[in-house]
Amino acid sequence: MTTNTTTFEARKAQLRAAFLAQLPEKTTASRAQLAEIAPGRVDPSRLEPLRRLFHTLKGSGASFGCADIAALAADAETKLRAAVEEQPVISEARLQELHQTLDALEHASVDTEAQTAGIAALSQPKRTVATKTAEGSYRRAPVAIVPTTGVGASNSDERDRLSDRQGDQQGQQDDQQGTLERLDKLIYLCDDDSAVAERLSDQLNCFGYQVKPFSGLAALEQALGERLPAALIMDIVFPEGEQAGTDAVRELARRDDVEVPCIFISARDDFAARLQAVKAGGSAYCSKPVKTTEIVELLDQLTHGQDPQPIHVMIIDDDPELAQWHALALEDAGMVTRVVTDPSQVLDQLDDFNADLVLMDIYMPQCSGPELAQVLRQIPGHVSLPIIYVSSETDIGLQHQALEVGADGFLTKPVEPERLVASVSLRAERMRTLHALMVRDSLTGLFNHNAIMQWLEVALAEAERDRRPLCFVMLDIDHFKSVNDNYGHPTGDQVLLALSRTLRLRLRSSDIVGRYGGEEFAVILRNVDTDEAWGLMDQLRIGFSQVVFTAGEDSFRCTFSAGVSSFPTFNAPEVLTEAADIALYQAKHAGRNRIQIAEPDAVADGKRGAA
Amino acid sequence: MRILIVDDDPLAGEMAVLILESAGHQCQRVENGIEALELLQDAHALELVVSDMNMPLVSGADLLAELRERGQRIPFILLTGDEPDVLAQQVSGADGVLRKDASLEETLPLLVARQAASR
């Protein structure tokens, strides 16, 4: 099969039309099934086809950009599920409602069809982002004030020490404003399940937050009266009521006129609960079981605001003056730019400039913007790189061509700086959010395997260009399996989190840390030679070996082994990883708990020149 | 990459095919897990599976579990109309869980490209 990007929009429009055309047939069939169901007791399996229809429509409606249909179907699915979940009885009113939903779906399909008939070929889907996450895939976790100690029992000590220290630093109540000063890292967590509260707060503490768990609303209210946290994590269902959590937050906001950013967590995932959370001013909603990393990203976002990693924009324009002018406008807004005036240089330049977005002149003498975009889109790493074209109004033909190969926006010359900055930052941020969802390891929040390999390529290209050394380290926790076997996986996870935190806090911000898989971690040390790398890693090794972990009554320690390979001794990503892996194996073989440097001839001959 | 798409809804399946073919991949589409398993017996012909979660008889998770049971390590991406994060916690062994909505046009090729890069 050939790559055929030119007909993408056209084929998508066809699929969408087919989807809409088929819908009445489906709703008619469902209506017939529904007509056979009488109010009262009902066999849930008879409602299953209907639920399935709603579920499918929810997904396909959203895929084809029919938001109305997706929303109707999602609502109907939730209602249907709720109707039969508790007892298999369906009321007359509920049946009527389902009939109405089917009507509404049919209308929506007709309306949508009519609306889009003319513009189908150019229709842009509504884009939604799956989860609200911080854009900070490149951001490091907040740095704790206290150096790494153990996790588990030592957390409470750390918490107390932190509160003392912050208690000293904290100012008195601000009488004029009537509000309380807020602490950077103090988080209140309220959940009536104290096991959940304890576990989540322990894990968040590993990321440098100081979390105070409360298991009741009364205790929380009292604490809020004394000191305001940077954010609040709040359960919704309490013994006091199904919405006691949201009610309490709303009450707090009304009574004291204070706004504490609030993340709701709940086992409820229904629309009503989400709506209540929004009405109570919640900043985010996570359904249980919650992911620690998701909460950490949200907290980062809520308590820090600005992303320290500037947006990187590559500007491709054969007119150097215009390119510089655009670069200036973007740099004024705090972005980092690189100008490329020769389109044939673009691929090379992208290799060592980690662009969030490309701003491209649509008309260039050597090759057009869309042609260049097509070349970019055929390279796996750049498939999703957002492209904004700068064009004059007369380039309509080129604009259409650009749409077909995936344009993310057009700016018409002359471009005002405000519009340029707004367009670029909006799209780059959205891409980062998406990206963040895919490059993070779900337990540790470190870069995942794929991401770290991509970073290695980028870092290696930089090192080659700047003629600087670089080291790649692979670490593996010693006898990790026995930790899991003896103390259970939650304790094993605590060890993994502790090591990831140690790596993040002790290494420089220019170093890149990832979870390679299982109990294996990888670190890229820029501008460091093997001696320095050995020193750094050995310090980490000693520090980590002193951490005491607790599991119930027991306490134990862990160690790790590491293998280090370096550029320029090894000069391609796959050779660096292989050499580090061999060195790691040697470290394990020599008795573990040590750092091993890869021998220059570690990797089989013939491979070293691979780059 | 040579990719197998599994979705009981032919239109949704076609949409995934369209997205991935536009990114330069070769796709084959089936509408249930049984067909998928038969095709995957010849594991060398296919390099990645993209499967819907919610299907009658054999769900996406069932298909994944069966493949792993048979010792097939082929990368597996699940698509769902529900919360991907929740599903990712419930199903182990998937190489990615994505939400079926308009963002799929961006997320699916990106995730597949990453799988391709990690081979």
XYZ file of C-alpha atoms in Angstrom:
730
model
C 0.000 0.000 0.000
C 1.223 3.477 -0.717
C 1.260 6.502 1.479
C -1.578 8.634 0.362
C -1.871 11.676 2.499
C -3.493 13.767 -0.203
C -6.889 12.153 0.137
C -6.964 11.985 3.906
C -9.541 14.717 4.428
C -11.656 13.484 1.557
C -11.689 9.920 2.832
C -12.408 11.092 6.331
C -15.352 13.105 5.069
C -16.669 9.988 3.331
C -16.406 7.936 6.495
C -18.114 10.629 8.458
C -20.929 10.815 5.928
C -21.333 7.032 6.085
C -21.451 7.183 9.846
C -24.172 9.819 9.794
C -26.133 8.040 7.069
C -26.110 4.787 9.024
C -27.240 6.289 12.252
C -31.026 6.415 11.590
C -30.972 2.734 10.678
C -29.327 1.928 13.977
C -31.653 4.060 16.042
C -34.666 2.501 14.308
C -33.468 -0.968 15.230
C -32.882 0.132 18.787
C -36.295 1.725 18.960
C -37.867 -1.600 17.990
C -35.916 -3.331 20.759
C -36.893 -0.659 23.223
C -40.569 -0.975 22.301
C -40.532 -4.590 23.454
C -39.397 -3.656 26.928
C -42.143 -2.964 29.430
C -41.639 -0.864 32.545
C -40.814 -2.842 35.672
C -38.410 -5.739 36.088
C -36.153 -6.185 33.124
C -33.493 -8.684 32.214
C -30.323 -6.539 31.959
C -29.151 -8.588 28.989
C -32.079 -7.204 26.983
C -30.748 -3.695 27.484
C -27.243 -4.730 26.486
C -27.636 -4.097 22.720
C -28.913 -0.635 23.494
C -26.055 0.108 25.857
C -23.644 -1.160 23.240
C -25.131 1.153 20.630
C -24.731 4.157 22.918
C -21.211 3.131 23.784
C -20.221 2.769 20.131
C -21.817 6.075 19.216
C -19.964 7.778 22.033
C -16.647 6.651 20.579
C -17.350 6.989 16.876
C -19.273 10.243 17.327
C -16.204 11.725 18.970
C -13.842 10.183 16.398
C -15.790 11.715 13.540
C -16.009 15.101 15.187
C -19.733 14.919 15.936
C -19.637 16.274 19.461
C -23.425 16.479 19.856
C -23.897 12.830 19.051
C -21.054 11.765 21.290
C -22.437 13.779 24.197
C -25.981 12.441 23.794
C -24.720 8.878 23.598
C -22.416 9.248 26.583
C -25.260 10.649 28.668
C -27.610 7.851 27.596
C -25.004 5.194 28.342
C -24.460 6.530 31.843
C -28.206 6.683 32.524
C -28.792 3.210 31.212
C -26.004 1.825 33.310
C -27.260 3.593 36.399
C -30.804 2.379 35.741
C -29.988 -1.303 35.895
C -26.940 -1.344 38.070
C -28.642 -1.236 41.438
C -31.725 -3.252 40.653
C -32.951 -4.617 37.346
C -36.007 -2.393 37.241
C -36.694 0.250 34.617
C -39.289 2.947 35.055
C -41.752 4.267 32.507
C -40.075 7.651 32.724
C -36.655 6.170 32.023
C -38.025 4.316 28.989
C -39.510 7.564 27.693
C -36.187 9.246 28.210
C -34.413 6.577 26.164
C -36.936 6.987 23.350
C -36.261 10.719 23.423
C -32.524 10.171 23.315
C -32.919 8.009 20.209
C -35.004 10.771 18.616
C -32.417 13.334 19.539
C -29.626 11.208 18.063
C -31.519 10.930 14.809
C -32.092 14.674 14.669
C -28.478 15.330 15.462
C -27.346 13.092 12.626
C -29.610 14.890 10.147
C -28.554 18.321 11.410
C -24.889 17.487 11.318
C -25.189 16.053 7.855
C -26.875 19.185 6.583
C -24.419 21.495 8.276
C -21.358 19.798 6.975
C -22.446 18.820 3.494
C -20.756 21.829 1.960
C -17.629 22.008 4.008
C -16.923 18.335 4.527
C -13.713 18.349 2.571
C -12.172 21.003 4.741
C -13.736 20.025 8.028
C -11.374 20.193 10.939
C -12.259 17.817 13.740
C -12.850 19.208 17.174
C -9.857 18.250 19.165
C -10.105 17.220 22.735
C -7.352 16.352 25.097
C -7.897 13.162 26.985
C -6.755 14.218 30.403
C -5.971 17.542 31.820
C -2.276 17.380 32.466
C 0.488 19.823 32.986
C 2.376 20.645 29.855
C 5.555 20.041 31.772
C 6.777 16.860 30.235
C 10.169 18.497 30.359
C 9.711 19.881 33.785
C 11.374 18.308 36.746
C 9.524 17.472 39.895
C 9.532 20.171 42.498
C 12.695 20.028 44.522
C 12.157 19.254 48.164
C 13.868 21.335 50.780
C 15.037 18.315 52.719
C 17.535 15.975 51.086
C 16.432 12.506 50.226
C 15.933 10.282 53.186
C 13.936 7.114 53.296
C 10.360 6.619 52.420
C 7.757 4.959 54.573
C 8.253 5.633 58.259
C 10.692 8.451 57.699
C 8.100 10.394 55.781
C 6.289 11.473 58.886
C 9.531 12.795 60.348
C 10.214 14.645 57.181
C 6.724 16.040 57.210
C 7.150 17.308 60.752
C 10.497 18.842 60.026
C 9.044 20.529 57.005
C 6.108 21.923 58.901
C 8.406 23.300 61.583
C 10.608 24.965 59.076
C 7.763 26.319 57.052
C 5.994 27.354 60.218
C 8.975 29.599 60.982
C 9.109 31.021 57.527
C 5.457 31.571 57.213
C 4.158 35.044 57.819
C 1.295 35.918 60.054
C -2.223 36.150 58.852
C -2.662 38.948 56.418
C -5.273 40.967 58.264
C -5.964 43.471 55.558
C -6.929 40.914 53.007
C -8.443 38.538 55.487
C -6.698 35.686 53.739
C -4.027 33.320 54.884
C -0.645 33.059 53.311
C -0.131 29.974 51.272
C 2.704 27.511 51.382
C 4.326 26.360 48.192
C 4.354 22.663 48.905
C 1.693 22.158 51.538
C -1.184 20.054 50.259
C -4.266 18.978 52.180
C -5.721 15.636 51.245
C -9.145 14.658 52.527
C -10.502 11.150 52.040
C -12.619 9.187 54.480
C -10.707 6.047 53.493
C -7.621 6.656 55.593
C -5.679 3.873 53.860
C -6.124 5.651 50.513
C -5.212 8.982 52.080
C -2.056 7.632 53.710
C -0.876 5.804 50.619
C -1.419 8.710 48.277
C 0.197 11.194 50.639
C 3.239 8.940 51.083
C 3.667 8.748 47.337
C 3.182 12.477 46.828
C 5.768 13.134 49.502
C 8.216 11.266 47.295
C 7.700 14.019 44.721
C 8.590 16.776 47.134
C 5.110 17.756 48.263
C 4.239 17.988 51.896
C 0.867 16.333 52.161
C -1.323 16.354 55.245
C -3.970 13.651 55.120
C -7.359 14.113 56.805
C -9.962 11.433 57.042
C -12.865 13.646 58.083
C -14.373 16.936 56.930
C -14.371 18.426 60.419
C -10.613 17.999 60.840
C -10.032 19.449 57.388
C -12.149 22.507 58.092
C -10.267 23.160 61.275
C -6.918 22.912 59.493
C -8.127 25.213 56.726
C -9.005 27.759 59.364
C -5.443 27.679 60.637
C -3.402 27.553 57.489
C -4.158 27.508 53.799
C -2.463 24.881 51.635
C -1.211 25.431 48.098
C -3.840 22.996 46.901
C -6.504 20.675 48.173
C -7.131 17.098 47.092
C -10.668 16.176 47.958
C -12.758 13.033 47.888
C -16.418 13.547 46.981
C -18.342 10.796 48.733
C -18.256 10.969 52.535
C -20.433 9.419 55.242
C -22.139 12.830 55.389
C -23.435 12.437 51.844
C -22.853 11.525 48.205
C -21.653 15.052 47.450
C -20.334 16.070 50.828
C -16.865 16.740 49.380
C -18.013 19.176 46.707
C -20.480 20.775 49.116
C -17.724 21.389 51.640
C -15.456 23.045 49.089
C -18.278 25.223 47.800
C -19.152 26.193 51.346
C -15.529 27.048 52.044
C -15.297 29.292 49.018
C -18.523 31.093 49.879
C -17.940 31.561 53.566
C -14.350 32.637 53.662
C -14.051 34.084 50.213
C -10.877 32.128 49.647
C -9.871 30.145 46.647
C -7.768 27.081 47.152
C -7.130 25.162 43.920
C -8.893 21.877 44.347
C -8.445 18.474 42.734
C -11.391 16.189 43.257
C -10.831 12.460 43.409
C -13.717 10.071 43.407
C -14.827 6.558 42.700
C -17.860 8.155 41.081
C -17.342 8.804 37.412
C -20.811 9.969 36.487
C -21.722 13.223 34.906
C -23.526 14.542 37.983
C -20.431 14.144 40.143
C -18.231 15.851 37.558
C -20.735 18.654 37.207
C -20.823 19.181 40.979
C -17.039 19.308 40.980
C -17.026 21.990 38.295
C -19.689 23.992 40.116
C -17.652 23.834 43.303
C -14.777 25.425 41.409
C -12.667 22.283 41.128
C -9.577 22.615 38.961
C -9.448 18.949 38.042
C -11.270 15.697 38.486
C -9.571 12.325 38.752
C -11.498 9.124 39.052
C -10.229 6.468 41.428
C -7.989 4.613 41.428
C -5.948 7.765 40.933
C -2.517 7.754 39.373
C 0.119 9.395 41.502
C 1.855 10.885 38.499
C -1.345 12.422 37.227
C -1.902 14.124 40.577
C 1.726 15.276 40.636
C 1.395 16.866 37.224
C -1.799 18.595 38.265
C -0.183 19.834 41.455
C 2.824 21.081 39.500
C 0.465 22.957 37.252
C -1.656 24.379 40.057
C 1.179 25.388 42.331
C 3.730 26.620 39.825
C 1.830 28.003 36.895
C 4.626 28.761 34.485
C 6.459 26.077 32.578
C 10.163 26.800 32.898
C 10.985 25.028 29.648
C 10.476 27.586 26.865
C 8.686 26.655 23.680
C 11.095 25.801 20.852
C 10.079 27.019 17.415
C 11.841 26.316 14.141
C 11.309 29.062 11.580
C 11.715 28.062 7.930
C 11.702 30.936 5.492
C 13.883 31.686 2.479
C 13.664 35.373 3.324
C 16.205 35.845 6.138
C 14.844 39.228 7.178
C 11.282 38.054 7.538
C 12.471 34.960 9.401
C 14.476 37.113 11.809
C 11.514 39.374 12.333
C 9.306 36.449 13.296
C 12.086 35.047 15.483
C 12.342 38.349 17.289
C 8.620 38.479 18.018
C 8.623 34.928 19.394
C 11.772 35.433 21.435
C 10.277 38.569 22.935
C 7.527 36.293 24.218
C 10.117 34.039 25.870
C 10.384 31.341 23.230
C 13.521 29.803 21.767
C 13.838 29.923 17.987
C 16.071 28.610 15.268
C 15.959 30.079 11.782
C 16.538 27.898 8.725
C 16.630 29.615 5.359
C 17.560 26.600 3.262
C 14.791 23.961 3.239
C 17.279 21.195 2.506
C 18.869 21.822 5.911
C 15.629 21.301 7.828
C 15.975 17.598 8.620
C 19.517 17.975 9.922
C 18.590 20.991 11.988
C 15.593 19.215 13.516
C 17.877 16.441 14.717
C 19.477 18.586 17.353
C 16.799 21.213 17.901
C 13.946 19.684 19.812
C 11.242 21.733 18.099
C 7.765 21.984 19.609
C 6.485 23.552 16.422
C 7.520 24.581 12.929
C 6.627 27.958 11.457
C 7.013 27.725 7.705
C 6.725 30.006 4.722
C 4.210 28.396 2.403
C 5.974 29.589 -0.733
C 9.669 28.990 -1.131
C 11.470 28.804 -4.481
C 13.282 25.479 -3.852
C 10.265 23.623 -2.559
C 6.834 24.612 -1.290
C 5.810 24.442 2.357
C 3.404 21.547 1.810
C 6.093 19.603 -0.062
C 8.495 20.066 2.798
C 5.743 19.126 5.276
C 5.144 15.924 3.372
C 8.801 15.029 3.716
C 8.630 15.729 7.451
C 5.448 13.709 7.910
C 7.076 10.641 6.439
C 9.594 10.517 9.260
C 8.163 8.769 12.311
C 9.582 11.278 14.789
C 7.972 14.228 13.030
C 4.562 12.801 12.181
C 2.841 14.938 14.752
C 5.078 18.012 14.757
C 2.683 20.979 14.517
C 3.183 23.121 11.428
C 1.919 26.670 11.020
C 2.202 28.237 7.581
C 2.819 31.843 6.824
C 1.205 32.745 3.527
C -0.192 35.579 1.510
C -3.860 35.547 0.639
C -3.151 34.647 -2.962
C -1.808 31.234 -2.086
C -5.233 29.543 -1.907
C -4.123 26.555 -3.978
C -1.122 26.001 -1.776
C -3.286 26.411 1.303
C -5.543 23.585 0.206
C -2.532 21.445 -0.533
C -1.168 22.285 2.899
C -4.408 21.265 4.585
C -4.217 17.908 2.921
C -0.835 17.071 4.391
C -1.820 18.252 7.825
C -1.598 21.956 8.529
C -2.137 23.172 12.053
C -2.732 26.772 11.139
C -2.282 29.597 8.661
C -1.107 33.094 9.285
C -1.581 35.658 6.571
C 1.136 38.168 5.834
C 1.745 40.614 7.316
C 1.631 38.782 10.620
C 1.115 40.913 13.715
C 3.372 39.807 16.574
C 0.447 39.253 18.984
C -1.298 36.914 16.587
C 1.927 35.070 15.837
C 2.712 34.506 19.503
C -0.859 33.454 20.328
C -1.105 30.956 17.467
C 2.263 29.424 18.152
C 1.931 29.103 21.912
C -1.580 27.663 21.756
C -0.597 24.875 19.399
C 2.726 24.135 21.011
C 1.150 23.859 24.465
C -1.502 21.494 23.195
C 1.121 19.309 21.592
C 3.113 19.233 24.798
C 0.078 18.138 26.770
C -0.491 15.288 24.374
C 3.174 14.488 24.390
C 3.318 14.440 28.173
C 0.682 11.735 28.229
C 2.821 9.505 26.115
C 6.389 9.991 27.262
C 5.991 9.525 30.998
C 6.318 6.311 32.928
C 3.089 5.935 34.873
C 4.573 5.037 38.243
C 7.622 7.264 38.563
C 6.733 10.128 36.265
C 10.162 9.789 34.679
C 10.579 9.606 30.932
C 9.645 6.189 29.632
C 11.808 3.917 27.544
C 10.868 5.372 24.175
C 11.237 8.935 25.350
C 14.673 8.355 26.843
C 15.847 6.775 23.576
C 14.640 9.833 21.677
C 16.408 12.097 24.143
C 19.571 10.089 23.672
C 19.478 10.792 19.954
C 18.974 14.501 20.521
C 21.644 14.716 23.230
C 24.115 12.760 21.125
C 23.568 15.051 18.139
C 24.215 18.060 20.395
C 27.340 16.481 21.826
C 28.671 15.745 18.338
C 27.958 19.269 17.164
C 29.487 20.943 20.227
C 32.344 18.409 20.476
C 31.542 17.684 24.070
C 31.513 14.396 25.949
C 28.354 12.638 27.038
C 27.684 9.642 29.240
C 24.875 7.137 29.180
C 24.185 5.235 32.373
C 22.055 2.194 32.930
C 21.074 1.408 36.523
C 19.417 -1.658 37.911
C 18.204 -2.185 41.486
C 19.944 -5.191 43.001
C 17.771 -8.164 43.974
C 14.630 -6.181 43.287
C 12.601 -9.297 42.722
C 13.161 -10.379 46.303
C 11.838 -7.010 47.540
C 8.613 -7.636 45.664
C 8.490 -11.245 46.788
C 9.209 -10.536 50.455
C 7.328 -7.298 51.020
C 4.818 -7.057 48.184
C 4.545 -4.811 45.141
C 3.464 -1.622 46.939
C 6.761 -1.704 48.846
C 8.609 -2.455 45.606
C 6.928 0.608 44.098
C 8.144 2.692 47.026
C 11.711 1.604 46.274
C 11.308 2.519 42.604
C 9.860 5.908 43.552
C 12.669 6.534 46.022
C 15.343 5.805 43.428
C 13.616 7.922 40.808
C 13.371 10.777 43.252
C 17.018 10.398 44.267
C 18.019 10.575 40.611
C 15.864 13.600 39.918
C 16.898 15.571 42.957
C 20.612 14.811 42.912
C 21.353 15.178 39.240
C 21.647 18.459 37.375
C 18.650 19.852 35.554
C 20.449 19.288 32.245
C 20.667 15.553 32.921
C 17.891 13.369 31.608
C 16.462 10.607 33.739
C 14.177 7.838 32.566
C 12.753 4.530 33.617
C 14.116 2.058 31.138
C 11.732 -0.689 32.195
C 11.016 -2.806 35.283
C 13.649 -1.933 37.880
C 15.994 -0.481 35.273
C 16.674 3.229 34.943
C 18.658 5.219 32.395
C 20.441 8.535 32.785
C 21.947 10.791 30.131
C 24.708 12.991 31.548
C 25.597 15.840 29.226
C 29.051 17.345 29.027
C 30.481 14.897 31.520
C 33.370 12.475 30.934
C 33.602 8.947 32.315
C 35.584 9.935 35.424
C 33.062 12.583 36.411
C 30.188 10.252 35.595
C 31.705 7.548 37.741
C 32.090 10.000 40.638
C 28.517 11.244 40.325
C 26.984 7.815 40.094
C 29.088 6.438 42.909
C 27.883 9.223 45.215
C 24.325 8.362 44.264
C 25.033 4.696 44.841
C 26.328 5.344 48.363
C 23.443 7.694 49.187
C 20.807 5.283 47.962
C 22.327 2.343 49.827
C 21.820 4.256 53.090
C 18.095 4.770 52.620
C 16.120 2.626 55.018
C 12.844 1.274 53.715
C 10.104 0.050 55.962
C 7.463 -2.552 55.268
C 5.254 -3.244 58.245
C 7.542 -4.310 61.070
C 10.528 -4.925 58.833
C 13.083 -2.517 57.554
C 15.604 -3.113 54.820
C 18.027 -1.394 52.473
C 18.512 -1.578 48.727
C 21.448 -1.047 46.422
C 21.844 -0.571 42.720
C 24.446 -1.422 40.091
C 25.211 0.718 37.060
C 27.010 0.544 33.747
C 28.386 3.686 32.078
C 29.228 4.205 28.418
C 30.462 7.432 26.907
C 30.658 9.474 23.759
C 32.991 9.833 21.825
C 34.241 6.330 22.697
C 30.904 5.033 21.477
C 29.242 7.171 18.872
C 25.750 5.904 18.102
C 22.703 5.515 20.348
C 22.451 1.766 19.918
C 26.151 1.285 20.634
C 25.987 3.493 23.738
C 23.075 1.495 25.118
C 24.657 -1.821 24.303
C 27.968 -0.873 25.905
C 26.237 0.441 29.042
C 24.209 -2.739 29.213
C 27.346 -4.892 29.001
C 29.018 -2.799 31.711
C 25.919 -3.161 33.900
C 26.084 -6.887 33.441
C 29.734 -6.851 34.482
C 28.883 -4.789 37.577
C 26.239 -7.339 38.530
C 28.622 -10.187 37.876
C 31.356 -8.637 39.998
C 29.100 -8.662 43.041
C 26.575 -5.815 42.520
C 26.365 -2.452 44.340
C 29.001 -0.901 42.086
C 29.498 1.309 39.026
C 31.242 -0.148 35.993
C 32.653 1.842 33.064
C 32.298 0.196 29.654
C 35.571 -0.943 28.087
C 36.275 0.795 24.751
C 36.173 -2.565 22.978
C 33.046 -3.732 24.834
C 30.848 -3.768 21.777
C 31.483 -6.267 19.011
C 33.602 -4.926 16.148
C 32.097 -3.187 13.186
C 29.275 -1.564 15.074
C 31.026 1.428 16.439
C 30.935 3.403 13.275
C 27.194 2.975 12.942
C 26.511 6.697 13.172
C 4.632 -0.986 9.941
C 2.187 -3.748 9.160
C -0.691 -3.208 11.537
C -3.792 -5.228 12.395
C -6.862 -3.168 13.292
C -9.571 -4.916 15.345
C -12.910 -3.145 15.785
C -16.440 -4.503 15.650
C -17.638 -1.180 14.296
C -16.475 -1.190 10.646
C -16.559 2.586 10.346
C -14.508 3.151 13.462
C -12.089 0.504 12.195
C -11.862 2.239 8.824
C -11.113 5.490 10.601
C -8.139 3.893 12.347
C -7.009 2.416 9.014
C -7.282 5.829 7.403
C -5.299 7.535 10.133
C -2.533 4.968 10.056
C -2.341 4.600 6.285
C -1.989 8.348 6.027
C 1.016 8.028 8.296
C 2.528 5.535 5.849
C 1.591 2.257 7.525
C 0.009 -0.840 6.003
C -3.193 -1.919 7.653
C -5.375 -4.966 7.726
C -8.771 -4.746 9.400
C -10.889 -7.429 11.080
C -14.117 -7.105 13.046
C -13.662 -9.551 15.904
C -11.071 -11.045 18.176
C -11.353 -14.569 16.778
C -10.391 -13.472 13.287
C -7.594 -11.441 14.798
C -6.185 -14.467 16.626
C -6.281 -16.549 13.448
C -4.389 -13.926 11.498
C -1.904 -13.430 14.274
C -0.981 -17.097 14.320
C 1.356 -16.204 11.526
C 2.969 -13.637 13.788
C 5.704 -12.613 11.382
C 3.342 -10.995 8.924
C 2.096 -8.383 11.398
C 4.030 -6.038 13.637
C 1.441 -4.285 15.768
C -2.180 -4.658 16.891
C -4.563 -1.750 17.402
C -7.740 -3.047 18.996
C -10.979 -1.608 20.273
C -11.656 -2.508 23.913
C -15.396 -2.926 23.911
C -16.372 -5.714 21.506
C -18.901 -8.516 21.829
C -17.619 -12.004 22.768
C -13.902 -11.268 22.805
C -12.985 -7.865 24.219
C -9.733 -6.079 23.444
C -8.418 -7.105 26.857
C -9.349 -10.750 26.226
C -7.539 -10.663 22.904
C -4.450 -9.188 24.501
C -4.483 -11.743 27.327
C -4.858 -14.606 24.868
C -1.968 -13.352 22.735
C 0.308 -13.041 25.746
C -0.825 -16.494 26.887
C 0.373 -17.797 23.549
C 3.693 -16.117 24.122
C 3.223 -13.467 21.423
C 4.948 -10.218 22.373
C 3.537 -8.208 19.469
C 2.975 -4.559 20.533
C -0.670 -3.932 21.396
C -2.547 -0.636 21.529
C -6.031 -0.507 23.038
C -8.650 2.036 22.000
C -11.517 2.876 24.311
C -14.553 5.125 24.484
C -14.092 5.314 28.245
C -11.362 6.689 30.471
C -8.024 5.461 29.086
C -6.226 5.912 32.407
C -8.651 3.700 34.276
C -8.465 1.052 31.594
C -4.671 1.184 31.547
C -4.681 0.292 35.222
C -7.086 -2.577 34.752
C -5.413 -4.150 31.757
C -1.800 -5.110 32.027
C 0.506 -5.692 29.117
C -0.919 -3.130 26.697
C 1.670 -0.877 25.059
C -0.717 2.045 25.091
C -4.326 2.925 25.754
C -5.880 5.750 23.794
C -9.242 7.430 23.924
C -11.423 7.065 20.865
C -12.178 10.622 19.946
C -11.022 13.319 17.588
C -7.600 13.434 19.247
C -6.947 9.939 17.893
C -5.792 11.511 14.636
C -2.826 12.908 16.515
C -2.288 10.407 19.274
C -2.501 7.159 17.330
C 0.192 7.892 14.702
C 2.401 9.326 17.438
C 2.132 6.232 19.602
C 2.621 3.920 16.631
C 5.656 5.911 15.521
C 7.129 5.462 18.961
C 6.545 1.752 18.805
C 8.225 1.681 15.422
C 11.164 3.634 16.763
C 11.628 1.297 19.712
C 11.879 -1.843 17.653
